[in-house]
Amino acid sequence: MFEPNDEVELTYPESTLVEANTTFRRRRLQIREIRDLIAEPITPEEYLRRPLTQRSRYLLTAYDKDSKSWRQFYVGSSKEFLTDGRLRIALYEKGGTSPKKIVSRSFEATRRDRIALARAVKEMQEKDLAGLELRIIPDESRVLMQHPDKPKSARPKKSKRSLAAETFPRKEPAAHAVKAPAMSRRMTASSPLVAPPF
């Protein structure tokens, strides 16, 4: 995606708080470091210090050429690479770069869910984690849900179907499941009241 020393332009919000009514402005950045929040996940202390910050997988440390200052930018908060900002609690082996186990539902980018995530993190900190480390990671596996539906022209034309194919509706649900595979999971964005599995 990006490399250190790359010069990029991002349309970035003035405020990165969840549910903030903010404006965006174009920023000219020279990248110094890139942090992948899967390989280097958020610690509980980092999360609890700023629980309402909109986060995504890649965090840039970059020089803002207009403000002439070093700052940090979550790529998924920009208009160009916008993500939905969901987070999960995961357990990592010491020094690990990928989660050993995901132990929570997906928390939405809302004040209510971010406060609920903070409570869940505090509860998990009091448990015996069998030598594993508690971390918070972005859940961007469902970013396809932001894509528009396929155009009708991509579907088979009715005129090319045989009469026997008119009974095709039984197969339609499978096509929808392929289009949005994440909706077949137990936990979805529409089930925020389901208790986390820990």
Coordinates of N, CA and C in Angstrom, one line a residue:
M1 N 0.8 -1.2 0.0 CA 0.0 0.0 0.0 C 0.9 1.3 0.0
F2 N 1.5 1.5 1.1 CA 2.5 2.6 1.2 C 3.8 2.1 1.7
E3 N 4.8 3.0 1.5 CA 6.2 2.7 2.0 C 6.7 3.9 2.7
P4 N 7.7 3.7 3.6 CA 8.3 4.9 4.2 C 9.0 5.8 3.2
N5 N 8.9 7.1 3.4 CA 9.4 8.1 2.5 C 8.4 8.4 1.3
D6 N 7.4 7.6 1.1 CA 6.4 7.9 0.1 C 5.7 9.3 0.4
E7 N 5.4 10.0 -0.6 CA 4.6 11.3 -0.5 C 3.2 11.0 -1.0
V8 N 2.2 11.2 -0.1 CA 0.9 10.9 -0.5 C -0.1 12.0 -0.1
E9 N -1.2 12.0 -0.7 CA -2.3 13.0 -0.4 C -3.5 12.2 0.1
L10 N -4.0 12.6 1.3 CA -5.2 12.0 1.8 C -6.2 13.0 2.2
T11 N -7.5 12.7 2.0 CA -8.6 13.6 2.4 C -9.0 13.1 3.8
Y12 N -8.5 13.8 4.8 CA -8.6 13.3 6.2 C -9.5 14.2 7.1
P13 N -10.2 13.6 8.0 CA -11.1 14.4 8.9 C -10.3 15.3 9.9
E14 N -10.9 16.4 10.2 CA -10.4 17.3 11.3 C -10.4 16.6 12.6
S15 N -11.5 15.8 12.9 CA -11.6 15.0 14.1 C -11.7 13.6 13.8
T16 N -11.0 12.7 14.5 CA -11.1 11.3 14.3 C -11.9 10.6 15.4
L17 N -12.7 11.3 16.2 CA -13.5 10.7 17.2 C -14.7 10.0 16.5
V18 N -15.1 8.9 17.1 CA -16.3 8.2 16.5 C -17.5 9.1 16.6
E19 N -18.4 9.0 15.6 CA -19.6 9.8 15.6 C -19.4 11.3 15.6
A20 N -18.2 11.8 15.3 CA -17.9 13.2 15.3 C -18.5 13.8 14.0
N21 N -19.1 15.0 14.1 CA -19.6 15.7 12.9 C -18.4 16.6 12.5
T22 N -17.6 16.1 11.5 CA -16.4 16.7 11.2 C -16.3 17.1 9.8
T23 N -15.3 17.9 9.5 CA -15.0 18.3 8.1 C -13.7 17.6 7.6
F24 N -13.6 17.5 6.3 CA -12.4 16.8 5.8 C -11.5 17.9 5.1
R25 N -10.2 17.6 5.1 CA -9.4 18.5 4.3 C -8.3 17.7 3.6
R26 N -7.8 18.2 2.5 CA -6.7 17.5 1.8 C -5.4 17.7 2.5
R27 N -4.7 16.6 2.8 CA -3.4 16.7 3.5 C -2.3 16.1 2.6
R28 N -1.2 16.8 2.5 CA 0.0 16.3 1.8 C 1.0 15.8 2.8
L29 N 1.3 14.5 2.7 CA 2.0 13.8 3.8 C 3.3 13.1 3.2
Q30 N 4.3 13.2 4.0 CA 5.5 12.3 3.7 C 5.6 11.3 4.8
I31 N 5.5 10.0 4.5 CA 5.4 8.9 5.4 C 6.8 8.6 6.0
R32 N 6.7 8.5 7.3 CA 8.0 8.0 8.0 C 7.9 6.6 8.5
E33 N 6.7 6.2 9.1 CA 6.6 4.8 9.6 C 5.1 4.4 9.3
I34 N 5.0 3.0 9.1 CA 3.6 2.4 8.9 C 3.5 1.3 10.0
R35 N 2.4 1.4 10.8 CA 2.2 0.4 11.8 C 0.9 -0.4 11.3
D36 N 1.1 -1.7 11.2 CA 0.0 -2.6 10.8 C -0.5 -3.1 12.2
L37 N -1.8 -2.7 12.5 CA -2.4 -3.1 13.8 C -2.8 -4.5 13.9
I38 N -2.5 -5.3 12.9 CA -2.6 -6.8 13.1 C -1.3 -7.3 13.6
A39 N -0.2 -6.9 13.0 CA 1.1 -7.4 13.4 C 1.6 -6.7 14.7
E40 N 1.2 -5.4 14.8 CA 1.5 -4.7 16.1 C 0.2 -4.1 16.7
P41 N -0.5 -5.0 17.3 CA -1.9 -4.6 17.8 C -1.9 -3.5 18.9
I42 N -3.1 -3.0 19.1 CA -3.3 -2.0 20.2 C -3.2 -2.7 21.5
T43 N -2.5 -2.1 22.4 CA -2.5 -2.6 23.8 C -3.7 -2.1 24.5
P44 N -4.1 -2.8 25.6 CA -5.2 -2.3 26.4 C -5.0 -0.8 26.9
E45 N -3.7 -0.5 27.3 CA -3.4 0.8 27.8 C -3.6 1.9 26.7
E46 N -3.2 1.5 25.5 CA -3.3 2.5 24.3 C -4.8 2.7 24.1
Y47 N -5.6 1.6 24.0 CA -7.0 1.7 23.8 C -7.7 2.6 24.8
L48 N -7.5 2.2 26.1 CA -8.2 2.9 27.2 C -7.8 4.4 27.3
R49 N -6.6 4.7 26.8 CA -6.2 6.1 26.9 C -7.1 7.0 25.9
R50 N -7.5 6.4 24.8 CA -8.3 7.1 23.8 C -9.3 6.1 23.2
P51 N -10.3 5.7 23.9 CA -11.3 4.7 23.4 C -12.2 5.2 22.3
L52 N -12.4 6.5 22.2 CA -13.3 7.0 21.1 C -12.6 7.4 19.8
T53 N -11.4 7.1 19.7 CA -10.7 7.3 18.4 C -11.1 6.3 17.4
Q54 N -11.4 6.9 16.2 CA -11.7 6.0 15.0 C -10.4 5.4 14.6
R55 N -10.3 4.0 14.6 CA -9.1 3.3 14.2 C -9.3 2.4 13.1
S56 N -8.2 2.1 12.4 CA -8.3 1.1 11.3 C -6.9 0.4 11.3
R57 N -6.7 -0.5 10.3 CA -5.6 -1.4 10.3 C -4.2 -0.7 10.2
Y58 N -4.1 0.4 9.4 CA -2.8 1.0 9.1 C -2.7 2.4 9.8
L59 N -1.7 2.6 10.6 CA -1.5 3.9 11.2 C -0.2 4.4 10.7
L60 N -0.3 5.6 10.1 CA 0.9 6.3 9.5 C 1.4 7.3 10.5
T61 N 2.7 7.3 10.6 CA 3.4 8.5 11.2 C 4.0 9.2 10.0
A62 N 3.6 10.5 9.9 CA 3.9 11.2 8.7 C 4.1 12.7 9.0
Y63 N 4.9 13.3 8.1 CA 5.1 14.8 8.2 C 4.0 15.4 7.3
D64 N 3.1 16.3 8.0 CA 2.1 17.0 7.3 C 2.8 18.3 6.8
K65 N 2.9 18.4 5.4 CA 3.6 19.5 4.8 C 2.9 20.8 5.0
D66 N 1.6 20.8 5.2 CA 0.9 22.1 5.3 C 0.9 22.6 6.7
S67 N 0.8 21.7 7.7 CA 0.9 22.2 9.1 C 2.3 22.2 9.6
K68 N 3.2 21.6 8.8 CA 4.7 21.5 9.1 C 4.9 20.9 10.5
S69 N 4.2 19.7 10.6 CA 4.4 18.9 11.9 C 4.3 17.5 11.7
W70 N 4.9 16.7 12.6 CA 4.8 15.2 12.5 C 3.5 14.8 13.2
R71 N 2.7 14.0 12.6 CA 1.4 13.5 13.1 C 1.2 12.1 12.8
Q72 N 0.1 11.5 13.4 CA -0.3 10.1 13.0 C -1.6 10.2 12.3
F73 N -1.8 9.3 11.4 CA -3.0 9.2 10.6 C -3.5 7.8 10.4
Y74 N -4.7 7.5 10.7 CA -5.3 6.1 10.4 C -5.8 6.2 9.0
V75 N -5.2 5.3 8.1 CA -5.5 5.3 6.7 C -7.0 5.1 6.5
G76 N -7.6 4.2 7.3 CA -9.0 3.9 7.1 C -10.0 5.0 7.5
S77 N -9.5 6.2 8.0 CA -10.3 7.3 8.3 C -10.4 8.3 7.1
S78 N -9.5 8.1 6.1 CA -9.5 9.0 5.0 C -10.6 8.6 4.0
K79 N -11.0 9.6 3.2 CA -12.1 9.3 2.3 C -11.7 8.3 1.2
E80 N -10.4 8.3 0.9 CA -9.9 7.4 -0.1 C -9.9 5.9 0.3
F81 N -9.7 5.7 1.6 CA -9.5 4.3 2.1 C -10.5 4.0 3.3
L82 N -11.6 4.6 3.2 CA -12.6 4.6 4.4 C -13.0 3.1 4.7
T83 N -12.9 2.8 6.0 CA -13.3 1.5 6.6 C -14.4 1.8 7.6
D84 N -15.1 0.8 8.1 CA -16.2 1.0 9.0 C -15.7 1.1 10.5
G85 N -14.4 0.9 10.8 CA -13.9 1.2 12.1 C -14.2 0.2 13.2
R86 N -14.6 -1.1 12.8 CA -14.9 -2.1 13.8 C -13.7 -2.6 14.5
L87 N -13.8 -2.9 15.8 CA -12.7 -3.5 16.5 C -13.1 -4.7 17.2
R88 N -12.1 -5.6 17.5 CA -12.3 -6.8 18.3 C -11.2 -7.0 19.3
I89 N -11.5 -7.8 20.3 CA -10.5 -8.2 21.3 C -9.9 -9.5 20.9
A90 N -8.5 -9.6 20.9 CA -7.8 -10.8 20.5 C -6.8 -11.1 21.5
L91 N -6.4 -12.4 21.5 CA -5.2 -12.9 22.4 C -4.1 -13.2 21.5
Y92 N -2.9 -12.7 21.9 CA -1.7 -13.0 21.1 C -0.7 -13.7 22.0
E93 N 0.2 -14.5 21.4 CA 1.3 -15.1 22.1 C 2.3 -14.0 22.2
K94 N 3.2 -14.0 23.2 CA 4.2 -13.0 23.4 C 5.1 -12.9 22.2
G95 N 5.2 -11.7 21.6 CA 6.0 -11.5 20.4 C 5.3 -11.9 19.1
G96 N 4.0 -12.4 19.2 CA 3.3 -12.8 18.0 C 2.9 -11.7 17.1
T97 N 2.7 -12.0 15.8 CA 2.3 -11.0 14.9 C 1.0 -11.2 14.2
S98 N 0.3 -12.2 14.8 CA -1.1 -12.5 14.3 C -1.8 -13.1 15.5
P99 N -3.2 -12.8 15.6 CA -3.9 -13.3 16.8 C -4.0 -14.8 16.9
K100 N -3.8 -15.3 18.1 CA -4.0 -16.7 18.4 C -5.5 -17.1 18.5
K101 N -6.2 -16.1 19.0 CA -7.6 -16.3 19.3 C -8.4 -15.0 19.3
I102 N -9.5 -14.9 18.6 CA -10.4 -13.8 18.7 C -11.4 -14.1 19.8
V103 N -11.6 -13.2 20.8 CA -12.4 -13.5 22.0 C -13.6 -12.5 22.2
S104 N -13.9 -11.8 21.2 CA -15.1 -10.9 21.4 C -15.8 -10.8 20.1
R105 N -17.0 -10.2 20.2 CA -17.8 -9.8 19.0 C -17.1 -8.6 18.3
S106 N -17.6 -8.2 17.2 CA -17.1 -7.0 16.6 C -17.8 -5.8 17.2
F107 N -17.0 -4.8 17.7 CA -17.5 -3.6 18.3 C -17.6 -2.5 17.2
E108 N -18.7 -1.9 17.1 CA -19.0 -0.8 16.0 C -18.3 0.5 16.4
A109 N -18.1 1.4 15.4 CA -17.5 2.7 15.7 C -18.6 3.7 16.2
T110 N -19.2 3.3 17.3 CA -20.1 4.2 18.0 C -19.7 4.5 19.4
R111 N -20.1 5.6 20.0 CA -19.7 5.8 21.4 C -20.2 4.7 22.3
R112 N -21.4 4.2 22.1 CA -21.9 3.1 22.9 C -21.1 1.9 22.9
D113 N -20.7 1.5 21.7 CA -19.9 0.2 21.5 C -18.5 0.4 22.0
R114 N -17.9 1.6 21.8 CA -16.5 1.8 22.2 C -16.5 1.8 23.8
I115 N -17.5 2.3 24.4 CA -17.5 2.3 25.9 C -17.7 0.8 26.3
A116 N -18.6 0.1 25.6 CA -18.7 -1.4 25.9 C -17.4 -2.1 25.7
L117 N -16.7 -1.8 24.7 CA -15.4 -2.4 24.4 C -14.4 -2.1 25.6
A118 N -14.4 -0.9 26.1 CA -13.5 -0.5 27.2 C -13.9 -1.3 28.4
R119 N -15.2 -1.5 28.7 CA -15.6 -2.4 29.8 C -15.1 -3.8 29.6
A120 N -15.3 -4.3 28.4 CA -14.9 -5.7 28.1 C -13.4 -5.9 28.3
V121 N -12.6 -4.9 27.9 CA -11.1 -5.0 28.0 C -10.8 -5.0 29.5
K122 N -11.4 -4.1 30.3 CA -11.1 -4.1 31.7 C -11.4 -5.4 32.4
E123 N -12.6 -6.0 32.0 CA -13.0 -7.3 32.6 C -11.9 -8.4 32.2
M124 N -11.5 -8.4 30.9 CA -10.6 -9.4 30.4 C -9.2 -9.3 31.1
Q125 N -8.8 -8.0 31.5 CA -7.5 -7.8 32.1 C -7.5 -8.5 33.5
E126 N -8.6 -8.8 34.1 CA -8.7 -9.4 35.4 C -8.7 -11.0 35.3
K127 N -8.8 -11.5 34.1 CA -8.8 -13.0 33.9 C -7.5 -13.6 33.7
D128 N -7.4 -14.9 33.9 CA -6.1 -15.6 33.6 C -6.1 -15.9 32.1
L129 N -5.2 -15.4 31.4 CA -5.2 -15.6 30.0 C -4.2 -16.6 29.5
A130 N -3.7 -17.4 30.5 CA -2.8 -18.6 30.2 C -1.6 -18.1 29.4
G131 N -1.0 -17.0 29.9 CA 0.3 -16.6 29.3 C 0.1 -15.8 28.0
L132 N -1.1 -15.6 27.5 CA -1.4 -14.9 26.3 C -1.6 -13.4 26.6
E133 N -1.4 -12.5 25.6 CA -1.5 -11.1 25.8 C -2.8 -10.6 25.2
L134 N -3.4 -9.7 25.9 CA -4.7 -9.1 25.5 C -4.4 -7.9 24.5
R135 N -5.1 -7.9 23.4 CA -4.8 -6.9 22.4 C -6.2 -6.5 21.7
I136 N -6.2 -5.3 21.1 CA -7.4 -4.8 20.4 C -6.9 -4.7 18.9
I137 N -7.7 -5.3 18.0 CA -7.4 -5.3 16.6 C -8.5 -4.8 15.7
P138 N -8.2 -4.2 14.6 CA -9.3 -3.8 13.6 C -9.9 -5.0 13.0
D139 N -11.2 -4.9 12.8 CA -12.0 -6.0 12.2 C -12.5 -5.4 10.8
E140 N -11.6 -5.6 9.8 CA -12.0 -5.0 8.5 C -12.3 -6.1 7.5
S141 N -12.7 -7.3 8.1 CA -13.0 -8.4 7.2 C -14.4 -8.2 6.5
R142 N -15.2 -7.3 6.9 CA -16.5 -7.1 6.3 C -16.5 -5.8 5.5
V143 N -15.4 -5.3 5.0 CA -15.4 -4.1 4.3 C -16.2 -4.2 3.0
L144 N -16.4 -5.4 2.5 CA -17.1 -5.6 1.2 C -18.6 -5.2 1.4
M145 N -19.0 -5.1 2.6 CA -20.4 -4.6 2.8 C -20.6 -3.2 2.3
Q146 N -19.6 -2.4 2.2 CA -19.7 -1.1 1.7 C -19.8 -1.0 0.2
H147 N -19.5 -2.1 -0.5 CA -19.6 -2.0 -1.9 C -21.0 -2.0 -2.4
P148 N -21.4 -1.3 -3.5 CA -22.7 -1.4 -4.0 C -23.1 -2.7 -4.6
D149 N -24.3 -3.0 -4.7 CA -24.8 -4.2 -5.3 C -24.3 -4.3 -6.8
K150 N -24.1 -5.5 -7.3 CA -23.7 -5.7 -8.6 C -24.8 -5.1 -9.6
P151 N -24.4 -4.6 -10.7 CA -25.4 -4.1 -11.6 C -26.2 -5.2 -12.2
K152 N -27.4 -4.9 -12.6 CA -28.3 -5.9 -13.1 C -27.7 -6.6 -14.4
S153 N -26.9 -5.9 -15.1 CA -26.3 -6.4 -16.3 C -25.4 -7.6 -16.0
A154 N -24.9 -7.7 -14.8 CA -24.0 -8.8 -14.4 C -24.8 -10.1 -14.2
R155 N -26.1 -10.0 -14.0 CA -26.9 -11.2 -13.7 C -27.3 -11.8 -15.1
P156 N -27.6 -13.1 -15.1 CA -28.0 -13.8 -16.3 C -29.3 -13.2 -16.8
K157 N -29.3 -13.0 -18.2 CA -30.5 -12.4 -18.8 C -31.6 -13.4 -18.8
K158 N -32.8 -13.0 -18.5 CA -34.0 -13.9 -18.5 C -34.2 -14.5 -19.8
S159 N -34.0 -13.8 -20.9 CA -34.2 -14.3 -22.3 C -33.4 -15.5 -22.6
K160 N -32.2 -15.7 -22.0 CA -31.3 -16.8 -22.3 C -31.6 -18.0 -21.4
R161 N -32.6 -17.9 -20.5 CA -32.9 -19.1 -19.6 C -33.9 -20.0 -20.3
S162 N -33.8 -21.2 -20.0 CA -34.8 -22.2 -20.6 C -36.0 -22.1 -19.7
L163 N -37.1 -22.7 -20.1 CA -38.3 -22.7 -19.3 C -38.1 -23.5 -18.0
A164 N -37.3 -24.5 -18.0 CA -37.0 -25.3 -16.8 C -36.2 -24.4 -15.8
A165 N -35.5 -23.4 -16.3 CA -34.7 -22.5 -15.4 C -35.6 -21.5 -14.7
E166 N -36.9 -21.4 -15.1 CA -37.8 -20.4 -14.4 C -38.0 -20.8 -13.0
T167 N -37.7 -22.1 -12.6 CA -37.8 -22.5 -11.2 C -36.5 -22.2 -10.5
F168 N -35.7 -21.4 -11.0 CA -34.4 -21.1 -10.5 C -34.3 -20.4 -9.1
P169 N -35.4 -19.8 -8.6 CA -35.3 -19.1 -7.3 C -34.7 -19.9 -6.2
R170 N -34.7 -21.2 -6.2 CA -34.0 -21.9 -5.1 C -32.5 -21.6 -5.0
K171 N -31.9 -21.4 -6.1 CA -30.5 -21.1 -6.1 C -30.1 -19.6 -5.9
E172 N -31.1 -18.7 -5.9 CA -30.8 -17.3 -5.7 C -30.1 -17.0 -4.3
P173 N -30.6 -17.6 -3.2 CA -30.0 -17.3 -1.9 C -28.5 -17.6 -1.9
A174 N -28.0 -18.6 -2.6 CA -26.6 -18.9 -2.6 C -25.8 -17.8 -3.3
A175 N -26.4 -17.2 -4.3 CA -25.7 -16.1 -5.0 C -25.6 -14.9 -4.1
H176 N -26.6 -14.6 -3.3 CA -26.6 -13.5 -2.3 C -25.5 -13.8 -1.2
A177 N -25.4 -15.1 -0.8 CA -24.5 -15.4 0.3 C -23.1 -15.2 -0.2
V178 N -22.8 -15.4 -1.5 CA -21.5 -15.2 -2.0 C -21.1 -13.7 -2.1
K179 N -22.2 -12.9 -2.4 CA -22.0 -11.5 -2.5 C -21.6 -10.8 -1.2
A180 N -22.2 -11.3 -0.1 CA -21.9 -10.7 1.3 C -21.6 -11.9 2.2
P181 N -20.5 -12.6 2.1 CA -20.3 -13.8 2.9 C -20.2 -13.5 4.4
A182 N -19.9 -12.3 4.8 CA -19.8 -12.0 6.2 C -21.1 -12.1 6.9
M183 N -22.2 -11.9 6.2 CA -23.5 -11.9 6.8 C -23.9 -13.3 7.3
S184 N -23.2 -14.3 6.9 CA -23.5 -15.7 7.4 C -22.8 -16.0 8.7
R185 N -22.0 -15.0 9.2 CA -21.4 -15.2 10.6 C -22.4 -15.2 11.7
R186 N -22.1 -15.8 12.8 CA -23.0 -15.7 14.0 C -23.1 -14.2 14.4
M187 N -22.0 -13.5 14.5 CA -22.1 -12.1 15.0 C -22.1 -11.2 13.8
T188 N -23.1 -10.3 13.7 CA -23.2 -9.4 12.6 C -23.4 -8.0 13.2
A189 N -23.3 -7.0 12.3 CA -23.5 -5.6 12.7 C -24.8 -5.4 13.3
S190 N -25.8 -6.2 12.9 CA -27.2 -6.0 13.4 C -27.5 -6.7 14.7
S191 N -26.4 -7.3 15.3 CA -26.7 -8.0 16.6 C -25.7 -7.5 17.7
P192 N -25.8 -6.2 18.0 CA -24.8 -5.6 18.9 C -25.2 -6.0 20.4
L193 N -26.4 -6.6 20.7 CA -26.7 -6.9 22.0 C -26.4 -8.3 22.4
V194 N -25.8 -9.1 21.5 CA -25.4 -10.4 21.8 C -24.2 -10.4 22.7
A195 N -24.2 -11.2 23.7 CA -23.0 -11.1 24.7 C -21.8 -11.7 24.0
P196 N -20.6 -11.0 24.3 CA -19.4 -11.5 23.8 C -19.1 -13.0 24.3
P197 N -18.4 -13.8 23.4 CA -18.2 -15.2 23.8 C -17.0 -15.4 24.7
F198 N -17.0 -14.8 25.9 CA -16.0 -15.0 26.9 C -16.5 -14.9 28.3

